Short mmCIF file of C-alpha atoms and ligand atoms in Angstrom, two decimals:
data_model
loop_
_atom_site.label_atom_id
_atom_site.label_comp_id
_atom_site.label_asym_id
_atom_site.label_seq_id
_atom_site.Cartn_x
_atom_site.Cartn_y
_atom_site.Cartn_z
CA MET A 1 4.67 -38.87 185.23
CA TYR A 2 4.96 -34.69 184.60
CA CYS A 3 5.55 -33.74 187.44
CA PHE A 4 9.20 -32.69 186.83
CA PRO A 5 9.65 -29.34 186.84
CA LEU A 6 12.06 -27.88 184.01
CA SER A 7 14.88 -25.86 185.16
CA GLU A 8 16.69 -23.06 182.70
CA SER A 9 19.04 -25.06 180.60
CA GLU A 10 16.72 -27.87 179.74
CA GLU A 11 14.35 -24.74 178.77
CA GLU A 12 17.07 -23.44 176.67
CA ARG A 13 18.30 -26.34 175.89
CA ILE A 14 14.80 -28.14 173.55
CA LEU A 15 14.49 -24.08 172.72
CA SER A 16 17.14 -24.52 169.89
CA PHE A 17 15.07 -27.00 168.50
CA ASP A 18 11.87 -25.29 169.21
CA PRO A 19 11.86 -21.68 169.30
CA GLY A 20 8.08 -21.99 169.69
CA LEU A 21 8.13 -23.78 173.07
CA VAL A 22 5.68 -21.61 175.41
CA CYS A 23 6.86 -24.10 178.76
CA PRO A 24 3.39 -23.32 181.77
CA GLU A 25 4.17 -22.13 184.95
CA GLU A 26 3.17 -24.74 187.67
CA LEU A 27 2.58 -23.21 191.17
CA ASN A 28 4.55 -25.52 193.14
CA SER A 29 2.10 -27.88 195.12
CA LEU A 30 1.68 -29.73 198.13
CA ALA A 31 1.12 -32.58 195.33
CA PHE A 32 4.55 -31.52 193.44
CA LEU A 33 6.29 -31.52 196.86
CA GLU A 34 5.06 -34.77 197.45
CA CYS A 35 6.11 -36.20 194.38
CA MET A 36 9.98 -34.34 194.81
CA THR A 37 10.55 -35.78 198.01
CA HIS A 38 9.07 -39.45 196.63
CA LEU A 39 12.30 -39.04 194.08
CA PHE A 40 14.41 -37.23 196.74
CA PRO A 41 14.06 -37.97 200.10
CA ASP A 42 17.37 -37.36 201.13
CA MET A 43 16.30 -33.37 200.14
CA ARG A 44 13.38 -33.62 202.18
CA GLY A 45 13.36 -30.46 204.71
CA LYS A 46 15.82 -28.79 202.28
CA LEU A 47 13.16 -29.94 199.14
CA PRO A 48 10.07 -26.97 200.61
CA GLY A 49 13.11 -23.68 200.73
CA ILE A 50 14.66 -24.50 196.61
CA PHE A 51 9.71 -25.09 195.18
CA PRO A 52 8.79 -22.39 197.57
CA THR A 53 5.18 -22.32 197.79
CA GLY A 54 3.20 -19.79 196.33
CA GLU A 55 5.95 -19.56 193.98
CA GLY A 56 5.87 -21.85 190.90
CA HIS A 57 7.93 -24.21 187.99
CA LYS A 58 7.89 -24.27 184.51
CA ARG A 59 6.19 -28.13 182.82
CA LEU A 60 7.02 -29.29 179.38
CA PRO A 61 3.65 -28.20 177.67
CA VAL A 62 0.90 -31.13 177.52
CA THR A 63 -2.40 -30.98 174.78
CA SER A 64 -5.85 -31.82 175.98
CA ASP A 65 -5.30 -35.45 177.31
CA GLY A 66 -2.30 -34.84 178.71
CA TYR A 67 0.29 -35.78 176.92
CA CYS A 68 3.58 -34.51 176.63
CA ILE A 69 3.66 -32.31 173.18
CA TYR A 70 6.32 -33.78 172.04
CA LEU A 71 5.13 -37.04 171.55
CA GLY A 72 4.79 -38.43 168.41
CA ALA A 73 3.40 -41.08 166.85
CA ASN A 74 6.66 -43.00 167.21
CA GLY A 75 7.64 -42.18 170.22
CA CYS A 76 10.22 -39.23 171.52
CA VAL A 77 10.14 -36.84 168.79
CA LEU A 78 13.52 -34.40 169.96
CA PRO A 79 16.78 -35.44 169.13
CA ARG A 80 17.67 -37.18 172.47
CA ASN A 81 21.05 -34.56 172.98
CA ILE A 82 18.18 -31.55 173.60
CA ARG A 83 15.44 -34.28 175.23
CA PRO A 84 14.80 -33.17 179.40
CA TRP A 85 17.33 -34.83 182.01
CA TYR A 86 14.21 -37.22 183.54
CA CYS A 87 13.80 -37.97 179.72
CA LEU A 88 17.04 -39.68 179.27
CA LEU A 89 17.17 -41.50 182.70
CA PHE A 90 13.45 -42.29 182.87
CA PRO A 91 13.12 -45.36 183.44
CA PHE A 92 16.02 -45.31 185.76
CA TRP A 93 16.66 -43.88 188.44
CA VAL A 94 19.34 -43.38 191.34
CA ARG A 95 17.93 -43.02 195.05
CA ASN A 96 20.54 -44.44 198.26
CA ARG A 97 23.24 -44.77 195.49
CA LYS A 98 21.23 -47.66 194.19
CA ILE A 99 20.06 -47.36 190.20
CA ILE A 100 16.15 -48.72 190.63
CA ILE A 101 13.56 -48.96 187.77
CA GLN A 102 10.48 -46.70 188.18
CA GLN A 103 7.49 -48.33 188.00
CA SER A 104 6.18 -46.91 185.14
CA PRO A 105 2.53 -48.40 184.00
CA VAL A 106 3.05 -46.80 180.42
CA CYS A 107 6.53 -48.60 179.65
CA LEU A 108 6.04 -51.56 177.80
CA ALA A 109 10.64 -52.98 178.85
CA CYS A 110 9.46 -51.80 182.17
CA LYS A 111 6.70 -54.79 181.73
CA LYS A 112 8.63 -57.27 179.68
CA MET A 113 11.01 -56.34 182.32
CA SER A 114 12.39 -56.55 185.65
CA ALA A 115 15.74 -57.19 185.59
CA LEU A 116 18.20 -54.42 186.41
CA PRO A 117 21.51 -55.31 183.91
CA SER A 118 18.46 -56.76 180.96
CA LEU A 119 16.38 -53.31 180.84
CA LEU A 120 19.56 -51.33 180.70
CA ALA A 121 20.73 -53.22 177.52
CA ALA A 122 17.63 -52.92 175.80
CA PHE A 123 17.80 -49.57 176.74
CA GLY A 124 21.15 -48.95 175.56
CA VAL A 125 22.53 -47.82 178.70
CA THR A 126 24.64 -48.30 180.90
CA ARG A 127 25.14 -47.92 184.91
CA GLU A 128 27.41 -44.99 184.67
CA TYR A 129 25.39 -43.33 182.16
CA VAL A 130 22.48 -43.38 184.20
CA ARG A 131 24.35 -42.32 187.64
CA HIS A 132 26.15 -38.87 185.29
CA LYS A 133 22.56 -37.64 184.06
CA TYR A 134 20.76 -37.54 187.24
CA LEU A 135 23.37 -35.78 188.58
CA GLN A 136 23.67 -33.84 186.20
CA LEU A 137 19.91 -33.77 186.20
CA ARG A 138 20.06 -33.03 190.26
CA GLN A 139 22.56 -29.95 189.51
CA ALA A 140 20.20 -28.48 187.05
CA TRP A 141 17.57 -28.76 189.59
CA GLY A 142 19.79 -26.91 191.90
CA LEU A 143 19.64 -30.02 193.96
CA GLY A 144 23.43 -30.27 194.65
CA THR A 145 25.39 -33.87 194.03
CA GLY A 146 24.17 -35.92 197.69
CA GLY A 147 22.23 -38.84 196.72
CA ALA A 148 24.16 -40.93 193.34
S1 SF4 B 201 10.93 -38.54 176.54
FE1 SF4 B 201 10.35 -36.06 175.15
S2 SF4 B 201 7.27 -37.51 174.92
FE2 SF4 B 201 8.61 -37.61 176.68
S3 SF4 B 201 7.97 -36.28 178.29
FE3 SF4 B 201 10.63 -35.86 177.77
S4 SF4 B 201 10.12 -34.50 176.24
FE4 SF4 B 201 7.67 -35.37 176.11
#
């Protein structure tokens, strides 16, 4: 899912690895706001103020096929420590203080496992890790620390 915005700090992190990065600016469309509201229901009502109509947000560049430019034959080519927060969280998310699994047709692990403990183990992450990354993402995107 590439609707997620790229904050300035995330962009700077990637630029340290790829100085040629040029992030496209996307308009804060209704579809984008709906997507963000789905991700952050606790921010409903506040999101239009954070992502005003008529203004834009940056996102990762994609190929003509719609794939992230950093997707290589064996997965992401970015070193883990500089990937965007959303990527570091995927396929996990936090909603109403609960860790959930995002439904994704492209995640093979999600297709094989539906139980949270086994998926966390498959990705080699803990609940604490997920909560921490989610908080870092919220802070970077200017969404405060609620909901974790
Ligand atoms: S994990 Fe890597 S390839 Fe996938 S969207 Fe994030 S930056 Fe792009």
